[in-house]
mmCIF file of C-alpha atoms in Angstrom:
data_model
loop_
_atom_site.group_PDB
_atom_site.id
_atom_site.type_symbol
_atom_site.label_atom_id
_atom_site.label_comp_id
_atom_site.label_asym_id
_atom_site.label_seq_id
_atom_site.Cartn_x
_atom_site.Cartn_y
_atom_site.Cartn_z
ATOM 1 C CA MET V 276 0.133 0.162 0.048
ATOM 2 C CA PHE V 277 1.236 3.427 -0.691
ATOM 3 C CA SER V 278 1.984 5.682 2.485
ATOM 4 C CA LEU V 279 3.526 9.236 2.986
ATOM 5 C CA SER V 280 6.322 10.165 4.919
ATOM 6 C CA GLU V 281 5.598 13.069 7.702
ATOM 7 C CA ASN V 282 7.917 15.480 5.426
ATOM 8 C CA GLN V 283 5.696 14.320 2.368
ATOM 9 C CA LYS V 284 2.434 15.197 4.233
ATOM 10 C CA LYS V 285 4.006 18.569 5.385
ATOM 11 C CA ILE V 286 4.759 19.516 1.698
ATOM 12 C CA ILE V 287 1.352 18.466 0.400
ATOM 13 C CA LEU V 288 -0.285 20.476 3.220
ATOM 14 C CA ALA V 289 1.907 23.618 2.485
ATOM 15 C CA PHE V 290 1.002 23.203 -1.210
ATOM 16 C CA LEU V 291 -2.761 23.140 -0.560
ATOM 17 C CA ILE V 292 -2.233 26.329 1.742
ATOM 18 C CA ALA V 293 -0.364 28.031 -0.937
ATOM 19 C CA VAL V 294 -2.895 27.275 -3.560
ATOM 20 C CA LEU V 295 -5.660 28.721 -1.325
ATOM 21 C CA LEU V 296 -3.890 31.827 -0.488
ATOM 22 C CA TRP V 297 -3.071 32.401 -4.043
ATOM 23 C CA GLY V 298 -6.929 31.888 -4.845
ATOM 24 C CA TYR V 299 -7.736 34.430 -2.284
ATOM 25 C CA ALA V 300 -5.263 37.117 -3.336
ATOM 26 C CA SER V 301 -6.015 36.801 -7.139
ATOM 27 C CA ASN V 302 -9.748 37.536 -6.317
ATOM 28 C CA GLN V 303 -9.159 40.612 -4.628
ATOM 29 C CA THR V 304 -9.611 44.142 -6.498
ATOM 30 C CA ALA V 305 -6.526 45.430 -4.602
ATOM 31 C CA ASN V 306 -4.033 42.755 -4.446
ATOM 32 C CA ILE V 307 -0.313 42.954 -4.136
ATOM 33 C CA PHE V 308 0.264 43.523 -7.787
ATOM 34 C CA ASN V 309 -1.783 46.685 -7.608
ATOM 35 C CA PHE V 310 -1.066 48.033 -4.151
ATOM 36 C CA GLY V 311 -1.757 51.811 -4.001
ATOM 37 C CA GLU V 312 -3.069 51.844 -7.767
ATOM 38 C CA GLU V 313 -5.543 54.258 -8.871
ATOM 39 C CA GLN V 314 -9.314 52.582 -9.180
ATOM 40 C CA ALA V 315 -12.473 54.279 -10.885
ATOM 41 C CA ALA V 316 -15.935 53.260 -10.479
ATOM 42 C CA SER V 317 -19.371 54.628 -11.343
ATOM 43 C CA PHE V 318 -22.421 54.037 -9.080
ATOM 44 C CA LEU V 319 -26.160 54.853 -9.412
ATOM 45 C CA ILE V 320 -27.104 56.558 -6.490
ATOM 46 C CA ASP V 321 -30.550 57.553 -5.099
ATOM 47 C CA ILE V 322 -31.084 61.416 -4.565
ATOM 48 C CA LYS V 323 -31.959 62.479 -1.208
ATOM 49 C CA VAL V 324 -33.570 66.037 -0.137
ATOM 50 C CA ARG V 325 -32.005 67.699 2.762
ATOM 51 C CA ASN V 326 -32.917 71.069 4.585
ATOM 52 C CA LEU V 327 -36.527 71.573 3.315
ATOM 53 C CA ALA V 328 -38.466 74.074 5.571
ATOM 54 C CA ASP V 329 -41.473 72.796 7.509
ATOM 55 C CA ASN V 330 -43.644 74.996 5.842
ATOM 56 C CA TYR V 331 -42.511 73.789 2.357
ATOM 57 C CA GLN V 332 -43.412 70.293 0.683
ATOM 58 C CA LEU V 333 -41.607 68.653 -2.231
ATOM 59 C CA GLU V 334 -43.962 68.272 -5.464
ATOM 60 C CA SER V 335 -41.623 66.593 -7.639
ATOM 61 C CA MET V 336 -38.034 66.205 -8.871
ATOM 62 C CA SER V 337 -36.805 66.137 -12.506
ATOM 63 C CA VAL V 338 -34.656 63.085 -11.916
ATOM 64 C CA ASP V 339 -34.530 60.783 -8.645
ATOM 65 C CA ARG V 340 -31.020 59.071 -9.268
ATOM 66 C CA ALA V 341 -27.761 60.086 -10.436
ATOM 67 C CA VAL V 342 -24.670 58.334 -11.955
ATOM 68 C CA VAL V 343 -21.784 59.194 -9.683
ATOM 69 C CA ARG V 344 -18.026 58.644 -10.915
ATOM 70 C CA VAL V 345 -15.212 58.381 -8.402
ATOM 71 C CA ASP V 346 -11.657 57.725 -8.326
ATOM 72 C CA TYR V 347 -9.742 56.416 -5.330
ATOM 73 C CA VAL V 348 -6.509 54.571 -4.476
ATOM 74 C CA SER V 349 -7.097 51.145 -3.449
ATOM 75 C CA TYR V 350 -4.849 50.007 -0.217
ATOM 76 C CA PHE V 351 -6.760 46.693 0.091
ATOM 77 C CA SER V 352 -9.964 48.261 0.285
ATOM 78 C CA GLN V 353 -13.188 49.066 -2.305
ATOM 79 C CA ILE V 354 -15.840 51.830 -2.272
ATOM 80 C CA LYS V 355 -19.378 50.478 -1.904
ATOM 81 C CA LYS V 356 -22.491 52.245 -3.078
ATOM 82 C CA GLU V 357 -23.617 52.439 0.741
ATOM 83 C CA ASP V 358 -20.304 54.696 1.172
ATOM 84 C CA ILE V 359 -21.769 57.446 -1.253
ATOM 85 C CA THR V 360 -24.500 60.029 -0.472
ATOM 86 C CA ALA V 361 -26.155 62.153 -3.283
ATOM 87 C CA TYR V 362 -28.300 64.894 -2.152
ATOM 88 C CA VAL V 363 -29.851 68.348 -2.961
ATOM 89 C CA ASP V 364 -30.068 71.215 -0.345
ATOM 90 C CA LEU V 365 -33.429 72.848 -0.318
ATOM 91 C CA ARG V 366 -32.306 75.391 2.333
ATOM 92 C CA ASN V 367 -33.105 78.619 0.236
ATOM 93 C CA VAL V 368 -35.914 77.681 -2.127
ATOM 94 C CA ASP V 369 -38.923 79.632 -3.217
ATOM 95 C CA PRO V 370 -42.354 78.164 -4.148
ATOM 96 C CA GLY V 371 -42.190 76.964 -7.617
ATOM 97 C CA ASP V 372 -39.538 75.311 -9.874
ATOM 98 C CA ASN V 373 -35.984 75.566 -8.204
ATOM 99 C CA MET V 374 -32.607 74.446 -9.974
ATOM 100 C CA LYS V 375 -30.577 72.828 -7.646
ATOM 101 C CA ILE V 376 -27.038 71.277 -8.026
ATOM 102 C CA ILE V 377 -26.765 67.628 -6.898
ATOM 103 C CA GLU V 378 -23.975 67.398 -3.822
ATOM 104 C CA VAL V 379 -22.133 64.286 -3.195
ATOM 105 C CA GLU V 380 -20.546 63.125 0.175
ATOM 106 C CA LEU V 381 -17.648 60.502 -0.537
ATOM 107 C CA PRO V 382 -15.316 58.625 1.800
ATOM 108 C CA SER V 383 -12.010 60.386 2.492
ATOM 109 C CA SER V 384 -10.232 58.018 0.382
ATOM 110 C CA ALA V 385 -12.322 59.130 -2.777
ATOM 111 C CA ARG V 386 -12.163 61.911 -5.199
ATOM 112 C CA LEU V 387 -15.454 62.805 -7.287
ATOM 113 C CA MET V 388 -14.847 62.535 -11.005
ATOM 114 C CA GLY V 389 -18.302 63.667 -12.110
ATOM 115 C CA VAL V 390 -22.193 63.325 -11.583
ATOM 116 C CA ASP V 391 -24.534 62.934 -14.159
ATOM 117 C CA PRO V 392 -26.753 64.804 -14.322
ATOM 118 C CA GLY V 393 -24.954 67.734 -12.423
ATOM 119 C CA TYR V 394 -28.329 69.392 -11.516
ATOM 120 C CA LEU V 395 -31.944 68.904 -11.012
ATOM 121 C CA LEU V 396 -35.059 70.824 -11.231
ATOM 122 C CA VAL V 397 -37.033 70.486 -7.902
ATOM 123 C CA ASN V 398 -40.775 71.856 -7.570
ATOM 124 C CA VAL V 399 -41.750 72.899 -4.132
ATOM 125 C CA SER V 400 -45.016 74.211 -2.946
ATOM 126 C CA GLN V 401 -46.136 75.854 0.241
ATOM 127 C CA LYS V 402 -48.070 73.566 2.720
ATOM 128 C CA ASP V 403 -51.785 74.225 3.587
ATOM 129 C CA ASN V 404 -52.306 74.659 7.172
#
């Protein structure tokens, strides 16, 4: 019958561990070969509304989602859709149509490359009391 010596068992075990580690590392977006390399990504983000006065109500927005393009340096990390927030600030709006810029909050490791569309039309009306 075929039997393995103790050294042969250790070599086979080391080989299996090396294969598993290689498989894990090759599936990472930021592995040893692109450590610190710039990555680009695009995300479709829902647009939120902030700072709408209590006496106003939102009637409509021309778009409700925006494509956000980001650039970041990967140090064994990835940016996820949940890390990005797109919003319009309705602090100083008047009743009727208001054109507002879409603002974006990103993690500190990312840089904004663009937002499409860059602005939207928001229709606001006064609440009936």
